[in-house]
């Protein structure tokens, strides 16, 4: 929880929050619906969704449940189902604790050393300083993963597989993720380094998602209602 809050603070220091209460409320309503449909609907501090101002179309999943999307990414989407598919992907990263994997083993060892002490022990000022330094290192490990290098290809594949299931279970059409990826690929977005570099190739992702969603029959009328709602808020 606290690692995720610290990472989110670093993202918000770089990209300002969009001051649009209606949009923020809407994205949280969609996001929380997906979180409730996930295999980890409850986290210590709960799921929270935010929109930031950034020229880069991107999304960030911070440990514990803080998920941030850029306004540029929202502009690339055609409807609520595409938003749901992207948010479900990020929820899967949180639910399966992918960000925590970025913490170096040596840091866990040091934390374990301090935690093994007696309950209620009064740490010396030197020990407190070392703990604070290690926590800062943990935050930097995770922040680099979330903001720069991106998750591993296996974690991205897992987020696609489970995220599309979460979206379908929440009543959305996960096939819209394929439409979104196709449109982004045609524009050349997401193919050049950064967090997107860890994702599988677009064609491979679209093929996998199409296979996972085979047999799902979308409801055009319901989708039309959601799309109208999406367009009103965006």
Coordinates of N, CA and C in Angstrom, one line a residue:
X1 N 0.8 -1.2 0.0 CA 0.0 0.0 0.0 C 0.9 1.3 0.0
X2 N 1.8 1.3 0.9 CA 2.6 2.5 1.0 C 3.6 2.7 -0.1
X3 N 4.1 1.5 -0.6 CA 5.0 1.6 -1.8 C 4.2 2.1 -3.0
X4 N 3.0 1.6 -3.1 CA 2.1 2.1 -4.2 C 1.8 3.6 -4.1
X5 N 1.6 4.1 -2.9 CA 1.3 5.5 -2.7 C 2.5 6.3 -3.1
X6 N 3.7 5.9 -2.7 CA 4.9 6.6 -3.0 C 5.2 6.6 -4.5
X7 N 5.0 5.5 -5.2 CA 5.2 5.5 -6.6 C 4.2 6.4 -7.3
X8 N 2.9 6.4 -6.9 CA 1.9 7.2 -7.4 C 2.2 8.7 -7.2
X9 N 2.8 9.0 -6.1 CA 3.2 10.4 -5.8 C 4.3 10.9 -6.8
X10 N 5.2 9.9 -7.2 CA 6.2 10.3 -8.1 C 5.6 10.5 -9.5
X11 N 4.6 9.7 -9.9 CA 4.0 9.9 -11.2 C 3.2 11.2 -11.2
X12 N 2.5 11.5 -10.1 CA 1.8 12.8 -10.0 C 2.7 14.0 -10.0
X13 N 3.9 13.8 -9.5 CA 4.9 14.9 -9.5 C 5.3 15.3 -10.9
X14 N 5.2 14.3 -11.8 CA 5.6 14.5 -13.2 C 4.5 14.8 -14.1
X15 N 3.3 14.3 -13.8 CA 2.1 14.5 -14.6 C 1.0 15.0 -13.7
X16 N 0.5 16.2 -13.9 CA -0.5 16.8 -13.0 C -1.9 16.1 -13.2
X17 N -2.6 16.0 -12.1 CA -4.0 15.5 -12.2 C -4.9 16.4 -13.0
X18 N -5.8 15.7 -13.8 CA -6.8 16.5 -14.5 C -7.9 16.9 -13.5
X19 N -8.2 18.2 -13.5 CA -9.2 18.7 -12.6 C -10.6 18.7 -13.3
X20 N -11.1 17.5 -13.3 CA -12.4 17.2 -13.9 C -13.1 16.2 -13.1
X21 N -13.9 16.6 -12.1 CA -14.5 15.7 -11.1 C -15.4 14.7 -11.8
X22 N -16.2 15.1 -12.9 CA -17.1 14.2 -13.5 C -16.3 13.1 -14.2
X23 N -15.2 13.4 -14.9 CA -14.4 12.4 -15.5 C -13.7 11.5 -14.5
X24 N -13.2 12.0 -13.4 CA -12.6 11.2 -12.4 C -13.6 10.2 -11.8
X25 N -14.8 10.7 -11.5 CA -15.8 9.9 -10.9 C -16.2 8.7 -11.9
X26 N -16.3 9.1 -13.2 CA -16.6 8.1 -14.2 C -15.6 7.0 -14.3
X27 N -14.3 7.4 -14.4 CA -13.2 6.4 -14.5 C -13.2 5.5 -13.3
X28 N -13.4 6.1 -12.1 CA -13.4 5.3 -10.9 C -14.6 4.3 -10.9
X29 N -15.7 4.7 -11.4 CA -16.9 3.8 -11.4 C -16.6 2.6 -12.3
X30 N -16.0 2.9 -13.5 CA -15.7 1.8 -14.4 C -14.6 0.9 -13.8
X31 N -13.6 1.6 -13.3 CA -12.5 0.8 -12.7 C -12.9 0.0 -11.5
X32 N -13.7 0.5 -10.6 CA -14.1 -0.3 -9.4 C -15.0 -1.5 -9.8
X33 N -15.8 -1.3 -10.9 CA -16.6 -2.4 -11.3 C -15.7 -3.6 -11.8
X34 N -14.6 -3.2 -12.5 CA -13.6 -4.2 -13.0 C -12.9 -4.8 -11.8
X35 N -12.5 -4.0 -10.8 CA -11.8 -4.5 -9.6 C -12.6 -5.5 -8.9
X36 N -13.9 -5.2 -8.8 CA -14.8 -6.1 -8.1 C -15.0 -7.5 -8.9
X37 N -14.7 -7.4 -10.2 CA -14.9 -8.6 -11.0 C -13.5 -9.4 -11.0
X38 N -12.5 -8.8 -10.4 CA -11.2 -9.5 -10.5 C -11.0 -10.6 -9.4
X39 N -9.9 -11.2 -9.4 CA -9.7 -12.3 -8.4 C -9.0 -11.7 -7.2
X40 N -8.9 -10.4 -7.1 CA -8.4 -9.7 -5.9 C -9.2 -8.4 -5.8
X41 N -10.5 -8.5 -5.4 CA -11.3 -7.3 -5.4 C -11.1 -6.4 -4.2
X42 N -10.3 -6.8 -3.2 CA -10.1 -6.0 -2.1 C -8.6 -5.9 -1.8
X43 N -8.1 -4.7 -1.7 CA -6.7 -4.5 -1.3 C -6.7 -3.6 0.0
X44 N -5.6 -3.5 0.7 CA -5.5 -2.8 1.9 C -6.1 -1.4 1.9
X45 N -5.7 -0.6 0.9 CA -6.2 0.7 0.8 C -7.2 0.9 -0.2
X46 N -7.6 -0.2 -0.9 CA -8.6 -0.1 -1.9 C -8.1 0.4 -3.3
X47 N -8.9 0.2 -4.3 CA -8.5 0.6 -5.7 C -8.9 2.1 -5.8
X48 N -8.0 2.8 -6.5 CA -8.3 4.2 -6.8 C -7.8 4.5 -8.2
X49 N -8.6 5.3 -9.0 CA -8.2 5.5 -10.4 C -8.1 7.0 -10.6
X50 N -7.2 7.5 -11.4 CA -7.0 8.9 -11.6 C -6.6 9.1 -13.1
X51 N -6.9 10.3 -13.5 CA -6.5 10.7 -14.9 C -5.5 11.9 -14.8
X52 N -4.4 11.8 -15.5 CA -3.4 12.8 -15.5 C -3.2 13.4 -16.9
X53 N -2.6 14.6 -16.9 CA -2.4 15.3 -18.1 C -1.0 14.9 -18.7
X54 N -1.0 14.3 -19.8 CA 0.3 13.9 -20.4 C 0.1 13.7 -21.9
X55 N 1.2 14.1 -22.6 CA 1.1 13.9 -24.1 C 1.3 12.4 -24.5
X56 N 1.8 11.6 -23.6 CA 2.1 10.2 -23.9 C 0.8 9.4 -23.5
X57 N 0.3 8.6 -24.4 CA -0.8 7.7 -24.1 C -0.3 6.5 -23.3
X58 N -0.6 6.5 -22.0 CA -0.1 5.5 -21.1 C -1.0 5.3 -19.9
X59 N -0.7 4.2 -19.2 CA -1.4 3.8 -18.0 C -0.4 3.2 -17.0
X60 N -0.6 3.5 -15.8 CA 0.3 3.0 -14.7 C -0.4 2.3 -13.6
X61 N 0.1 1.1 -13.3 CA -0.5 0.3 -12.2 C 0.4 0.3 -11.0
X62 N 0.1 1.0 -10.0 CA 0.9 1.0 -8.8 C 0.5 -0.1 -7.8
X63 N 1.5 -0.7 -7.1 CA 1.1 -1.7 -6.1 C 0.1 -1.2 -5.1
X64 N -0.8 -2.1 -4.8 CA -1.8 -1.7 -3.8 C -3.2 -1.3 -4.3
X65 N -3.2 -0.8 -5.6 CA -4.4 -0.5 -6.2 C -4.6 0.9 -6.8
X66 N -3.6 1.7 -6.8 CA -3.7 3.0 -7.5 C -3.3 2.9 -9.0
X67 N -4.3 3.2 -9.8 CA -4.1 3.1 -11.3 C -4.3 4.4 -11.9
X68 N -3.4 4.8 -12.7 CA -3.4 6.1 -13.3 C -3.4 6.0 -14.9
X69 N -4.2 6.8 -15.5 CA -4.2 6.8 -17.0 C -4.1 8.3 -17.4
X70 N -3.5 8.4 -18.6 CA -3.3 9.8 -19.1 C -4.5 10.2 -20.0
X71 N -4.7 11.5 -20.0 CA -5.8 12.0 -20.9 C -5.5 11.7 -22.4
X72 N -4.2 11.6 -22.7 CA -3.9 11.3 -24.1 C -4.4 9.8 -24.5
X73 N -4.3 8.9 -23.5 CA -4.7 7.6 -23.7 C -6.2 7.5 -23.9
X74 N -6.9 8.3 -23.1 CA -8.4 8.4 -23.2 C -8.8 8.9 -24.5
X75 N -8.1 9.8 -25.1 CA -8.4 10.4 -26.4 C -8.2 9.4 -27.5
X76 N -7.4 8.4 -27.3 CA -7.2 7.3 -28.3 C -8.3 6.3 -28.3
X77 N -9.1 6.2 -27.2 CA -10.1 5.2 -27.1 C -11.4 5.6 -27.8
X78 N -12.1 4.6 -28.3 CA -13.4 4.9 -29.0 C -14.6 4.7 -28.2
X79 N -14.5 4.0 -27.1 CA -15.7 3.7 -26.3 C -15.4 3.2 -24.9
X80 N -16.4 3.1 -24.1 CA -16.2 2.6 -22.7 C -15.6 1.2 -22.6
X81 N -16.0 0.4 -23.5 CA -15.5 -1.0 -23.5 C -14.0 -1.0 -23.7
X82 N -13.4 -0.1 -24.5 CA -12.0 -0.1 -24.7 C -11.3 0.5 -23.4
X83 N -12.0 1.4 -22.8 CA -11.5 1.9 -21.5 C -11.5 0.8 -20.4
X84 N -12.6 0.0 -20.4 CA -12.7 -1.1 -19.5 C -11.6 -2.1 -19.7
X85 N -11.3 -2.4 -21.0 CA -10.3 -3.4 -21.3 C -8.9 -3.0 -20.8
X86 N -8.6 -1.7 -21.0 CA -7.3 -1.2 -20.6 C -7.2 -1.2 -19.0
X87 N -8.3 -0.7 -18.4 CA -8.3 -0.7 -16.9 C -8.2 -2.1 -16.3
X88 N -8.9 -3.0 -17.0 CA -8.9 -4.4 -16.5 C -7.4 -5.0 -16.6
X89 N -6.7 -4.6 -17.6 CA -5.3 -5.0 -17.8 C -4.5 -4.5 -16.6
X90 N -4.7 -3.2 -16.3 CA -4.0 -2.6 -15.2 C -4.4 -3.2 -13.8
X91 N -5.7 -3.5 -13.7 CA -6.1 -4.2 -12.4 C -5.5 -5.5 -12.3
X92 N -5.3 -6.2 -13.4 CA -4.6 -7.5 -13.3 C -3.2 -7.4 -12.8
X93 N -2.5 -6.3 -13.2 CA -1.1 -6.1 -12.7 C -1.1 -5.9 -11.2
X94 N -2.1 -5.2 -10.7 CA -2.2 -5.0 -9.2 C -2.6 -6.3 -8.5
X95 N -3.6 -6.9 -9.0 CA -4.2 -8.1 -8.4 C -3.1 -9.2 -8.3
X96 N -2.2 -9.3 -9.3 CA -1.2 -10.4 -9.3 C 0.2 -9.9 -8.8
X97 N 0.2 -8.7 -8.2 CA 1.3 -8.1 -7.6 C 2.6 -8.1 -8.5
X98 N 2.4 -7.7 -9.7 CA 3.5 -7.7 -10.6 C 4.6 -6.6 -10.2
X99 N 4.1 -5.5 -9.7 CA 5.0 -4.4 -9.3 C 6.0 -4.8 -8.2
X100 N 5.5 -5.6 -7.3 CA 6.3 -6.0 -6.1 C 7.5 -6.9 -6.6
X101 N 7.4 -7.6 -7.7 CA 8.5 -8.4 -8.2 C 9.7 -7.6 -8.6
X102 N 9.5 -6.3 -8.7 CA 10.7 -5.4 -9.1 C 11.6 -5.2 -7.9
X103 N 11.1 -5.4 -6.7 CA 12.0 -5.2 -5.5 C 13.1 -6.1 -5.5
X104 N 14.3 -5.6 -5.4 CA 15.5 -6.4 -5.3 C 15.6 -7.3 -4.1
X105 N 16.1 -8.5 -4.3 CA 16.1 -9.5 -3.2 C 16.9 -9.0 -2.0
X106 N 18.0 -8.2 -2.3 CA 18.8 -7.7 -1.2 C 18.0 -6.8 -0.3
X107 N 17.0 -6.1 -0.8 CA 16.2 -5.2 0.0 C 15.3 -6.0 0.9
X108 N 14.7 -7.0 0.3 CA 13.8 -7.9 1.2 C 14.6 -8.5 2.3
X109 N 15.9 -8.9 2.1 CA 16.7 -9.5 3.1 C 16.9 -8.5 4.2
X110 N 17.2 -7.2 3.9 CA 17.4 -6.2 4.9 C 16.2 -5.9 5.7
X111 N 15.0 -5.8 5.0 CA 13.8 -5.6 5.7 C 13.5 -6.8 6.7
X112 N 13.8 -8.0 6.2 CA 13.5 -9.2 7.0 C 14.4 -9.1 8.3
X113 N 15.6 -8.6 8.2 CA 16.5 -8.5 9.3 C 15.9 -7.6 10.4
X114 N 15.4 -6.5 10.0 CA 14.8 -5.5 10.9 C 13.5 -6.1 11.5
X115 N 12.7 -6.7 10.6 CA 11.4 -7.2 11.1 C 11.5 -8.4 12.0
X116 N 12.7 -9.1 12.0 CA 12.9 -10.2 12.9 C 13.1 -9.8 14.3
X117 N 13.3 -8.5 14.5 CA 13.6 -8.0 15.9 C 12.3 -8.2 16.7
X118 N 12.5 -8.0 18.0 CA 11.4 -8.1 18.9 C 10.3 -7.1 18.7
X119 N 9.0 -7.5 18.8 CA 7.9 -6.6 18.6 C 8.0 -5.4 19.7
X120 N 7.8 -4.2 19.2 CA 7.9 -3.1 20.1 C 9.3 -2.6 20.3
X121 N 10.3 -3.2 19.7 CA 11.7 -2.7 19.9 C 11.8 -1.3 19.4
X122 N 12.6 -0.5 20.2 CA 12.8 0.9 19.8 C 14.1 0.9 19.0
X123 N 13.9 1.2 17.7 CA 15.1 1.2 16.8 C 15.9 2.5 17.1
X124 N 17.2 2.3 16.9 CA 18.1 3.5 17.1 C 17.9 4.4 15.9
X125 N 18.4 5.6 16.0 CA 18.2 6.6 14.9 C 19.0 6.1 13.7
X126 N 20.1 5.4 13.9 CA 20.8 4.9 12.7 C 20.0 3.8 12.0
X127 N 19.3 3.0 12.8 CA 18.5 1.9 12.2 C 17.3 2.5 11.5
X128 N 16.7 3.5 12.1 CA 15.6 4.2 11.4 C 16.1 4.8 10.1
X129 N 17.2 5.4 10.1 CA 17.8 6.0 8.9 C 18.0 4.9 7.8
X130 N 18.5 3.8 8.2 CA 18.8 2.7 7.3 C 17.5 2.1 6.7
X131 N 16.5 2.0 7.6 CA 15.2 1.6 7.1 C 14.5 2.5 6.1
X132 N 14.6 3.8 6.4 CA 14.1 4.8 5.5 C 14.8 4.8 4.1
X133 N 16.1 4.6 4.2 CA 16.9 4.5 3.0 C 16.5 3.3 2.1
X134 N 16.3 2.2 2.8 CA 15.9 0.9 2.1 C 14.5 1.1 1.5
X135 N 13.6 1.8 2.2 CA 12.3 2.0 1.7 C 12.3 2.8 0.5
X136 N 13.1 3.9 0.5 CA 13.3 4.7 -0.7 C 13.8 3.9 -1.9
X137 N 14.7 3.0 -1.6 CA 15.3 2.1 -2.6 C 14.2 1.2 -3.2
X138 N 13.3 0.7 -2.3 CA 12.2 -0.1 -2.8 C 11.3 0.7 -3.7
X139 N 11.0 1.9 -3.3 CA 10.1 2.7 -4.1 C 10.7 3.0 -5.5
X140 N 12.0 3.3 -5.5 CA 12.7 3.5 -6.8 C 12.7 2.3 -7.7
X141 N 12.9 1.1 -7.1 CA 12.9 -0.2 -7.8 C 11.5 -0.3 -8.6
X142 N 10.5 -0.1 -7.8 CA 9.1 -0.3 -8.4 C 8.8 0.8 -9.3
X143 N 9.1 2.1 -9.0 CA 8.9 3.2 -9.9 C 9.5 3.1 -11.2
X144 N 10.7 2.6 -11.2 CA 11.4 2.3 -12.5 C 10.7 1.3 -13.3
X145 N 10.2 0.3 -12.7 CA 9.5 -0.8 -13.4 C 8.2 -0.2 -14.0
X146 N 7.4 0.5 -13.1 CA 6.1 1.1 -13.5 C 6.2 2.2 -14.6
X147 N 7.2 3.1 -14.4 CA 7.3 4.3 -15.2 C 8.2 4.2 -16.4
X148 N 9.2 3.3 -16.3 CA 10.2 3.3 -17.4 C 10.3 2.0 -18.1
X149 N 10.8 1.0 -17.4 CA 11.1 -0.3 -18.2 C 9.9 -1.1 -18.5
X150 N 8.8 -0.9 -17.7 CA 7.6 -1.7 -17.9 C 7.7 -3.1 -17.3
X151 N 6.6 -3.8 -17.3 CA 6.6 -5.1 -16.7 C 7.2 -6.1 -17.7
X152 N 7.5 -7.3 -17.2 CA 8.1 -8.4 -18.0 C 7.0 -8.8 -19.0
X153 N 7.5 -9.5 -20.1 CA 6.6 -10.0 -21.1 C 5.6 -11.0 -20.5
X154 N 6.1 -11.8 -19.6 CA 5.2 -12.8 -19.0 C 4.2 -12.2 -18.2
X155 N 4.5 -11.1 -17.4 CA 3.5 -10.4 -16.6 C 2.5 -9.7 -17.5
X156 N 3.0 -9.1 -18.7 CA 2.1 -8.5 -19.6 C 1.1 -9.5 -20.2
X157 N 1.6 -10.7 -20.5 CA 0.7 -11.7 -21.0 C -0.3 -12.1 -20.0
X158 N 0.1 -12.2 -18.8 CA -0.8 -12.6 -17.7 C -1.8 -11.5 -17.5
X159 N -1.4 -10.2 -17.6 CA -2.4 -9.1 -17.4 C -3.4 -9.1 -18.6
X160 N -2.9 -9.5 -19.8 CA -3.9 -9.6 -20.9 C -4.9 -10.7 -20.7
X161 N -4.4 -11.9 -20.3 CA -5.2 -13.0 -20.2 C -6.3 -12.8 -19.1
X162 N -5.8 -12.4 -17.9 CA -6.7 -12.2 -16.8 C -7.5 -10.9 -16.9
X163 N -6.9 -9.9 -17.4 CA -7.7 -8.6 -17.6 C -8.9 -8.8 -18.5
X164 N -8.7 -9.5 -19.6 CA -9.9 -9.7 -20.5 C -10.9 -10.6 -19.8
X165 N -10.5 -11.5 -18.9 CA -11.5 -12.2 -18.2 C -12.3 -11.3 -17.2
X166 N -11.6 -10.5 -16.5 CA -12.2 -9.5 -15.6 C -13.2 -8.6 -16.4
X167 N -12.8 -8.2 -17.5 CA -13.7 -7.3 -18.3 C -14.9 -8.0 -18.7
X168 N -14.8 -9.2 -19.2 CA -15.9 -10.0 -19.6 C -16.9 -10.3 -18.4
X169 N -16.3 -10.7 -17.3 CA -17.1 -11.0 -16.1 C -17.8 -9.7 -15.6
X170 N -17.3 -8.5 -15.9 CA -17.9 -7.3 -15.5 C -19.0 -6.9 -16.5
X171 N -19.1 -7.6 -17.6 CA -20.2 -7.3 -18.6 C -19.7 -6.6 -19.8
X172 N -18.4 -6.3 -19.9 CA -17.9 -5.6 -21.0 C -17.5 -6.6 -22.2
X173 N -17.3 -6.0 -23.3 CA -16.9 -6.7 -24.5 C -15.4 -6.6 -24.6
X174 N -14.6 -7.6 -24.2 CA -13.1 -7.6 -24.3 C -12.6 -7.6 -25.7
X175 N -13.4 -7.9 -26.7 CA -13.0 -7.8 -28.1 C -12.6 -6.4 -28.5
X176 N -13.1 -5.4 -27.7 CA -12.8 -4.1 -28.0 C -11.3 -3.8 -27.8
X177 N -10.7 -4.6 -27.0 CA -9.2 -4.4 -26.8 C -8.5 -4.7 -28.1
X178 N -9.0 -5.7 -28.8 CA -8.4 -6.0 -30.1 C -8.5 -4.8 -31.1
X179 N -9.7 -4.2 -31.1 CA -10.0 -3.0 -31.9 C -9.1 -1.9 -31.5
X180 N -8.9 -1.7 -30.2 CA -8.0 -0.6 -29.7 C -6.6 -0.8 -30.1
X181 N -6.1 -2.0 -29.9 CA -4.7 -2.3 -30.3 C -4.5 -2.2 -31.8
X182 N -5.5 -2.6 -32.6 CA -5.3 -2.5 -34.0 C -5.2 -1.0 -34.4
X183 N -6.1 -0.2 -33.9 CA -6.0 1.2 -34.2 C -4.7 1.9 -33.8
X184 N -4.2 1.5 -32.6 CA -3.0 2.0 -32.1 C -1.8 1.6 -33.0
X185 N -1.8 0.3 -33.4 CA -0.8 -0.2 -34.3 C -0.7 0.5 -35.6
X186 N -1.9 0.8 -36.2 CA -2.0 1.5 -37.4 C -1.4 2.9 -37.3
X187 N -1.6 3.5 -36.1 CA -1.0 4.9 -35.9 C 0.4 4.8 -35.5
X188 N 1.0 3.6 -35.3 CA 2.4 3.5 -34.9 C 2.6 3.8 -33.4
X189 N 1.6 3.8 -32.6 CA 1.7 4.2 -31.2 C 2.0 2.9 -30.4
X190 N 2.9 3.0 -29.5 CA 3.3 1.9 -28.6 C 4.3 1.0 -29.1
X191 N 5.0 1.3 -30.2 CA 6.0 0.4 -30.8 C 7.4 0.9 -30.5
X192 N 7.6 2.0 -29.9 CA 8.9 2.5 -29.7 C 9.3 2.7 -28.3
X193 N 9.9 1.6 -27.7 CA 10.5 1.7 -26.4 C 9.5 2.1 -25.2
X194 N 10.1 2.5 -24.1 CA 9.4 2.9 -22.9 C 8.6 1.7 -22.4
X195 N 7.5 2.0 -21.6 CA 6.8 1.0 -20.9 C 6.1 0.0 -21.9
X196 N 5.9 0.5 -23.2 CA 5.2 -0.4 -24.1 C 6.2 -1.5 -24.7
X197 N 7.5 -1.3 -24.5 CA 8.4 -2.2 -25.1 C 8.4 -3.6 -24.5
X198 N 7.8 -3.7 -23.3 CA 7.8 -5.0 -22.6 C 6.5 -5.8 -23.0
X199 N 5.6 -5.1 -23.7 CA 4.4 -5.8 -24.2 C 4.8 -6.8 -25.3
X200 N 4.0 -7.8 -25.4 CA 4.2 -8.7 -26.6 C 3.9 -7.9 -27.9
X201 N 4.4 -8.3 -29.0 CA 4.1 -7.6 -30.3 C 2.6 -7.5 -30.5
X202 N 2.2 -6.4 -31.0 CA 0.7 -6.1 -31.2 C 0.0 -7.3 -31.8
X203 N 0.5 -7.8 -32.9 CA -0.2 -9.0 -33.6 C -0.3 -10.2 -32.7
X204 N 0.7 -10.4 -31.9 CA 0.7 -11.6 -30.9 C -0.4 -11.3 -29.9
X205 N -0.4 -10.0 -29.4 CA -1.4 -9.7 -28.3 C -2.8 -9.8 -28.9
X206 N -3.0 -9.3 -30.1 CA -4.4 -9.4 -30.7 C -4.8 -10.8 -30.9
X207 N -3.9 -11.6 -31.3 CA -4.2 -13.1 -31.6 C -4.5 -13.8 -30.3
X208 N -3.8 -13.5 -29.2 CA -4.0 -14.1 -27.9 C -5.4 -13.7 -27.4
X209 N -5.6 -12.4 -27.4 CA -6.9 -11.9 -26.9 C -8.1 -12.4 -27.7
X210 N -7.9 -12.5 -29.0 CA -9.0 -13.0 -29.8 C -9.3 -14.5 -29.4
X211 N -8.3 -15.2 -29.2 CA -8.5 -16.6 -28.8 C -9.1 -16.7 -27.4
X212 N -8.7 -15.8 -26.5 CA -9.3 -15.8 -25.1 C -10.8 -15.5 -25.1
X213 N -11.1 -14.6 -26.1 CA -12.5 -14.1 -26.1 C -13.4 -14.8 -27.1
X214 N -12.9 -15.9 -27.7 CA -13.7 -16.6 -28.6 C -15.0 -17.1 -28.0
X215 N -16.1 -16.9 -28.6 CA -17.4 -17.4 -28.1 C -18.2 -16.3 -27.4
X216 N -17.5 -15.2 -27.1 CA -18.2 -14.1 -26.4 C -19.1 -13.3 -27.4
X217 N -20.3 -13.2 -27.1 CA -21.2 -12.5 -28.1 C -21.5 -11.1 -27.5
X218 N -21.0 -10.0 -28.1 CA -21.3 -8.7 -27.6 C -22.7 -8.3 -27.8
X219 N -23.1 -7.3 -26.9 CA -24.5 -6.8 -27.0 C -24.5 -5.4 -27.5
X220 N -24.7 -5.2 -28.8 CA -24.6 -3.9 -29.5 C -25.4 -2.8 -28.8
X221 N -26.6 -3.1 -28.4 CA -27.4 -2.1 -27.7 C -26.8 -1.6 -26.5
X222 N -26.3 -2.5 -25.6 CA -25.7 -2.1 -24.4 C -24.4 -1.4 -24.6
X223 N -23.7 -1.8 -25.6 CA -22.4 -1.1 -25.9 C -22.7 0.3 -26.4
X224 N -23.8 0.5 -27.1 CA -24.1 1.8 -27.6 C -24.4 2.8 -26.5
X225 N -25.1 2.3 -25.5 CA -25.4 3.1 -24.3 C -24.1 3.5 -23.6
X226 N -23.2 2.5 -23.5 CA -21.9 2.8 -22.8 C -21.1 3.8 -23.6
X227 N -21.1 3.6 -24.9 CA -20.3 4.5 -25.8 C -20.8 5.9 -25.7
X228 N -22.1 6.1 -25.6 CA -22.7 7.4 -25.5 C -22.3 8.1 -24.1
X229 N -22.3 7.3 -23.1 CA -21.9 7.7 -21.8 C -20.4 8.1 -21.8
X230 N -19.6 7.3 -22.5 CA -18.2 7.6 -22.6 C -17.9 8.9 -23.3
X231 N -18.6 9.1 -24.4 CA -18.5 10.4 -25.2 C -18.9 11.6 -24.4
X232 N -20.0 11.5 -23.6 CA -20.4 12.6 -22.8 C -19.4 13.1 -21.8
X233 N -18.7 12.1 -21.2 CA -17.8 12.5 -20.1 C -16.4 12.9 -20.6
X234 N -16.0 12.2 -21.7 CA -14.7 12.4 -22.2 C -14.6 13.8 -22.9

